[in-house]
Tab-separated table of C-alpha atoms in Angstrom:
chain	number	residue	atom	x	y	z
Z	12	SER	CA	-74.356	-66.538	14.339
Z	13	ALA	CA	-71.623	-67.893	16.803
Z	14	VAL	CA	-71.370	-67.361	20.463
Z	15	ILE	CA	-68.067	-67.165	21.628
Z	16	SER	CA	-66.802	-67.128	25.339
Z	17	GLN	CA	-63.390	-66.628	26.673
Z	18	LYS	CA	-61.747	-67.291	30.048
Z	19	PRO	CA	-60.429	-65.301	31.922
Z	20	SER	CA	-62.094	-62.075	31.254
Z	21	ARG	CA	-59.232	-60.303	32.726
Z	22	ASP	CA	-56.220	-61.019	34.833
Z	23	ILE	CA	-53.128	-59.252	36.140
Z	24	CYS	CA	-49.882	-61.178	36.126
Z	25	GLN	CA	-46.407	-60.608	37.069
Z	26	ARG	CA	-43.435	-60.263	34.596
Z	27	GLY	CA	-41.968	-63.373	33.626
Z	28	THR	CA	-44.931	-65.622	34.113
Z	29	SER	CA	-47.370	-67.280	31.445
Z	30	LEU	CA	-51.088	-67.054	30.920
Z	31	THR	CA	-53.414	-69.336	28.951
Z	32	ILE	CA	-56.494	-67.864	27.577
Z	33	GLN	CA	-59.390	-70.009	26.422
Z	34	CYS	CA	-61.770	-69.642	23.885
Z	35	GLN	CA	-64.882	-71.643	23.475
Z	36	VAL	CA	-67.399	-71.525	20.534
Z	37	ASP	CA	-70.911	-72.872	20.562
Z	38	SER	CA	-70.729	-74.483	17.024
Z	39	GLN	CA	-68.052	-76.425	15.089
Z	40	VAL	CA	-65.848	-74.032	12.952
Z	41	THR	CA	-62.740	-74.747	10.819
Z	42	MET	CA	-60.936	-71.445	11.535
Z	43	MET	CA	-60.280	-69.703	14.667
Z	44	PHE	CA	-58.598	-66.339	14.767
Z	45	TRP	CA	-56.584	-64.666	17.736
Z	46	TYR	CA	-56.153	-60.990	17.916
Z	47	ARG	CA	-54.445	-58.592	20.062
Z	48	GLN	CA	-55.621	-54.913	20.932
Z	49	GLN	CA	-53.290	-52.783	22.554
Z	50	PRO	CA	-54.304	-49.880	24.716
Z	51	GLY	CA	-56.063	-47.146	22.443
Z	52	GLN	CA	-55.054	-49.220	19.331
Z	53	SER	CA	-56.904	-51.399	16.669
Z	54	LEU	CA	-56.829	-55.040	16.549
Z	55	THR	CA	-53.942	-56.952	15.146
Z	56	LEU	CA	-54.056	-60.535	14.011
Z	57	ILE	CA	-51.835	-62.805	15.912
Z	58	ALA	CA	-52.371	-66.043	14.287
Z	59	THR	CA	-54.932	-68.393	12.698
Z	60	ALA	CA	-55.621	-71.689	14.277
Z	61	ASN	CA	-56.916	-74.640	12.224
Z	62	GLN	CA	-57.831	-77.754	13.802
Z	63	GLY	CA	-55.484	-80.577	13.296
Z	64	SER	CA	-52.530	-78.479	12.024
Z	65	GLU	CA	-49.992	-75.835	13.214
Z	66	ALA	CA	-51.272	-72.325	13.805
Z	67	THR	CA	-50.315	-69.925	11.237
Z	68	TYR	CA	-48.648	-66.874	12.729
Z	69	GLU	CA	-48.516	-63.158	11.180
Z	70	SER	CA	-45.472	-61.214	10.890
Z	71	GLY	CA	-43.980	-60.085	14.244
Z	72	PHE	CA	-45.532	-63.020	16.204
Z	73	VAL	CA	-43.946	-66.240	16.791
Z	74	ILE	CA	-45.001	-69.535	18.327
Z	75	ASP	CA	-42.522	-69.479	21.268
Z	76	LYS	CA	-44.081	-66.431	22.428
Z	77	PHE	CA	-47.635	-67.090	21.813
Z	78	PRO	CA	-48.237	-70.908	21.326
Z	79	ILE	CA	-51.646	-71.943	20.360
Z	80	SER	CA	-53.613	-75.040	20.704
Z	81	ARG	CA	-56.761	-76.217	18.728
Z	82	PRO	CA	-57.519	-79.550	20.008
Z	83	ASN	CA	-61.176	-79.684	18.355
Z	84	LEU	CA	-63.403	-77.772	16.279
Z	85	THR	CA	-65.016	-75.782	19.117
Z	86	PHE	CA	-62.045	-74.854	21.416
Z	87	SER	CA	-58.797	-73.107	21.207
Z	88	THR	CA	-56.267	-71.613	23.570
Z	89	LEU	CA	-53.635	-68.885	23.365
Z	90	THR	CA	-50.681	-68.728	25.764
Z	91	VAL	CA	-48.794	-65.628	26.456
Z	92	SER	CA	-45.332	-66.651	27.441
Z	93	ASN	CA	-42.662	-64.868	29.620
Z	94	MET	CA	-44.800	-61.856	29.868
Z	95	SER	CA	-43.762	-58.416	30.116
Z	96	PRO	CA	-45.629	-54.910	30.550
Z	97	GLU	CA	-45.615	-54.817	26.576
Z	98	ASP	CA	-48.055	-57.621	26.266
Z	99	SER	CA	-50.618	-55.792	28.305
Z	100	SER	CA	-53.559	-55.838	25.809
Z	101	ILE	CA	-56.933	-57.240	25.343
Z	102	TYR	CA	-56.895	-60.505	23.505
Z	103	LEU	CA	-59.650	-61.582	21.271
Z	104	CYS	CA	-60.717	-64.879	19.826
Z	105	SER	CA	-62.870	-64.724	16.830
Z	106	VAL	CA	-64.373	-67.144	14.241
Z	107	GLU	CA	-65.580	-66.763	10.779
Z	108	ASP	CA	-69.240	-67.084	9.639
Z	109	GLU	CA	-68.882	-70.418	7.854
Z	110	LEU	CA	-72.693	-70.457	7.028
Z	111	GLY	CA	-72.621	-67.151	5.368
Z	112	LEU	CA	-72.613	-66.259	1.616
Z	113	ALA	CA	-69.451	-67.158	-0.105
Z	114	GLY	CA	-66.871	-64.431	-0.013
Z	115	LEU	CA	-68.627	-62.606	2.960
Z	116	ASN	CA	-65.967	-63.284	5.583
Z	117	GLU	CA	-68.072	-61.963	8.596
Z	118	GLN	CA	-66.263	-62.598	11.823
Z	119	PHE	CA	-67.666	-63.031	15.197
Z	120	PHE	CA	-65.748	-61.980	18.298
Z	121	GLY	CA	-65.511	-63.142	21.779
Z	122	PRO	CA	-65.769	-60.614	24.593
Z	123	GLY	CA	-62.069	-60.419	24.915
Z	124	THR	CA	-59.369	-61.046	27.787
Z	125	ARG	CA	-57.929	-57.808	29.437
Z	126	LEU	CA	-54.449	-58.597	30.397
Z	127	THR	CA	-52.392	-56.362	32.650
Z	128	VAL	CA	-48.717	-57.344	33.182
Z	129	LEU	CA	-46.889	-55.563	35.992
E	8	ALA	CA	-52.738	-56.056	-0.906
E	9	GLN	CA	-55.426	-54.984	1.511
E	10	SER	CA	-55.367	-51.778	3.507
E	11	VAL	CA	-57.991	-49.931	5.038
E	12	THR	CA	-57.888	-45.947	6.306
E	13	GLN	CA	-60.004	-44.366	8.875
E	14	LEU	CA	-59.521	-40.892	8.393
E	15	ASP	CA	-60.352	-39.481	11.490
E	16	SER	CA	-58.880	-40.817	14.937
E	17	HIS	CA	-61.837	-39.098	16.663
E	18	VAL	CA	-65.132	-37.252	15.738
E	19	SER	CA	-67.226	-35.390	18.017
E	20	VAL	CA	-70.943	-34.498	17.448
E	21	SER	CA	-73.704	-32.952	19.399
E	22	GLU	CA	-76.608	-35.201	20.074
E	23	GLY	CA	-79.272	-35.216	17.386
E	24	THR	CA	-76.800	-34.040	14.698
E	25	PRO	CA	-75.747	-36.388	11.888
E	26	VAL	CA	-72.814	-38.631	12.094
E	27	LEU	CA	-69.980	-39.413	9.520
E	28	LEU	CA	-67.216	-41.819	9.887
E	29	ARG	CA	-64.818	-41.974	6.939
E	30	CYS	CA	-63.122	-44.915	5.713
E	31	ASN	CA	-61.252	-45.758	2.598
E	32	TYR	CA	-60.094	-48.979	1.303
E	33	SER	CA	-57.639	-50.816	-1.045
E	34	SER	CA	-58.122	-54.242	-2.410
E	35	SER	CA	-56.982	-56.208	-5.206
E	36	TYR	CA	-60.311	-57.995	-5.668
E	37	SER	CA	-63.896	-57.422	-4.641
E	38	PRO	CA	-63.569	-57.035	-0.957
E	39	SER	CA	-66.052	-57.708	1.844
E	40	LEU	CA	-66.453	-54.596	3.977
E	41	PHE	CA	-67.616	-54.240	7.450
E	42	TRP	CA	-68.222	-51.661	10.192
E	43	TYR	CA	-67.982	-52.928	14.024
E	44	VAL	CA	-68.446	-50.961	16.981
E	45	GLN	CA	-66.863	-51.459	20.405
E	46	HIS	CA	-68.155	-49.934	23.487
E	47	PRO	CA	-66.006	-49.301	26.546
E	48	ASN	CA	-65.452	-52.538	28.077
E	49	LYS	CA	-67.570	-54.617	25.804
E	50	GLY	CA	-66.773	-56.678	22.887
E	51	LEU	CA	-66.863	-56.165	19.244
E	52	GLN	CA	-70.288	-55.891	17.546
E	53	LEU	CA	-70.921	-56.048	13.820
E	54	LEU	CA	-72.909	-52.925	12.623
E	55	LEU	CA	-73.186	-53.582	8.999
E	56	LYS	CA	-71.622	-55.324	6.094
E	57	TYR	CA	-71.139	-54.874	2.164
E	58	THR	CA	-72.286	-57.910	0.569
E	59	SER	CA	-72.104	-56.365	-3.068
E	60	ALA	CA	-75.864	-56.904	-3.352
E	61	ALA	CA	-76.465	-53.289	-2.815
E	62	THR	CA	-74.201	-50.505	-2.368
E	63	LEU	CA	-75.936	-48.677	0.124
E	64	VAL	CA	-76.138	-50.934	3.151
E	65	LYS	CA	-78.294	-50.458	6.404
E	66	GLY	CA	-77.206	-51.742	9.602
E	67	ILE	CA	-78.360	-51.842	13.331
E	68	ASN	CA	-79.198	-48.613	15.516
E	69	GLY	CA	-79.888	-46.517	12.384
E	70	PHE	CA	-76.516	-46.665	10.915
E	71	GLU	CA	-75.828	-46.985	7.130
E	72	ALA	CA	-72.998	-46.961	4.970
E	73	GLU	CA	-72.526	-46.661	1.184
E	74	PHE	CA	-69.980	-48.474	-0.856
E	75	LYS	CA	-68.438	-46.178	-3.467
E	76	LYS	CA	-65.982	-48.175	-5.581
E	77	SER	CA	-64.955	-45.259	-7.896
E	78	GLU	CA	-63.867	-43.560	-4.475
E	79	THR	CA	-62.659	-46.624	-2.693
E	80	SER	CA	-64.877	-45.419	0.241
E	81	PHE	CA	-67.269	-47.104	2.624
E	82	HIS	CA	-68.336	-44.061	5.119
E	83	LEU	CA	-70.411	-44.814	7.961
E	84	THR	CA	-73.340	-42.389	8.956
E	85	LYS	CA	-76.245	-41.715	10.897
E	86	PRO	CA	-78.803	-39.186	10.626
E	87	SER	CA	-79.032	-38.249	14.380
E	88	ALA	CA	-76.377	-39.134	17.218
E	89	HIS	CA	-77.474	-40.496	20.225
E	90	MET	CA	-75.566	-40.564	23.419
E	91	SER	CA	-75.618	-44.296	23.282
E	92	ASP	CA	-73.508	-44.020	20.092
E	93	ALA	CA	-70.526	-43.039	21.771
E	94	ALA	CA	-68.084	-45.751	21.091
E	95	GLU	CA	-65.053	-46.830	19.016
E	96	TYR	CA	-65.820	-47.830	15.487
E	97	PHE	CA	-63.631	-50.043	13.014
E	98	CYS	CA	-63.805	-50.274	9.358
E	99	VAL	CA	-62.837	-53.657	8.185
E	100	VAL	CA	-61.936	-54.909	4.912
E	101	SER	CA	-61.394	-58.631	3.967
E	102	ASP	CA	-61.057	-60.843	0.944
E	103	ASN	CA	-59.873	-64.407	0.057
E	104	THR	CA	-56.769	-63.480	-2.118
E	105	GLY	CA	-54.048	-65.577	-0.938
E	106	GLY	CA	-55.797	-67.113	1.995
E	107	PHE	CA	-58.450	-65.410	4.317
E	108	LYS	CA	-57.092	-62.117	5.518
E	109	THR	CA	-59.002	-59.581	7.580
E	110	ILE	CA	-57.564	-55.901	7.994
E	111	PHE	CA	-58.811	-53.595	10.796
E	112	GLY	CA	-58.705	-50.031	10.406
E	113	ALA	CA	-57.133	-47.813	13.257
E	114	GLY	CA	-60.347	-46.982	14.617
E	115	THR	CA	-62.451	-43.854	15.062
E	116	ARG	CA	-63.690	-42.711	18.547
E	117	LEU	CA	-67.006	-40.898	18.321
E	118	PHE	CA	-67.830	-38.435	21.237
E	119	VAL	CA	-71.270	-37.302	21.521
E	120	LYS	CA	-72.379	-34.099	23.363
E	121	ALA	CA	-75.305	-33.580	25.319
């Protein structure tokens, strides 16, 4: 299994500012994923980040709002730009179990970053 | 296209009684199926996963789930609820059709009464 850490664990931010969330994995992985969990909601995939290429965004999410970096195989950042109260959510980083059986697709999740925008 | 439906937004049981959390899925191909648990202010933890080796899957903390292809279901059960089981539970489906895709269900909040 992979151990994932995220920084910060939580933050309170002002409207119009930006916050960068860091995700660190204890092993090299090809694919890293960023999810959003709005209050009382399920998880929604924001984007998939592969090292050495542009992130792939899901419908409803754009690079200008959620720029992602993936400088190496163990690290990624997600920036929430020009924040509004609607961006208040938990943001989770995830990686796939690349040592698992083919087709298993198990994912490991970081502890999440709880963001509150005032 | 994949989808997953958790039929109950919340379930309330008494401690010591059985737990049933329902999940139905749709997938074009043989999917991978998972149940995750999220305790308040904690990260997501994998409870169990369907690997196609056995239709009855046993997980941690006494939970198990049965894959029923004919019913496209993957319900989560536990014979006897414990207070510590109170949490949010997510049914998850993923497959590799058209690229890696994981879809989370809406979640079921389990309440356990003393």
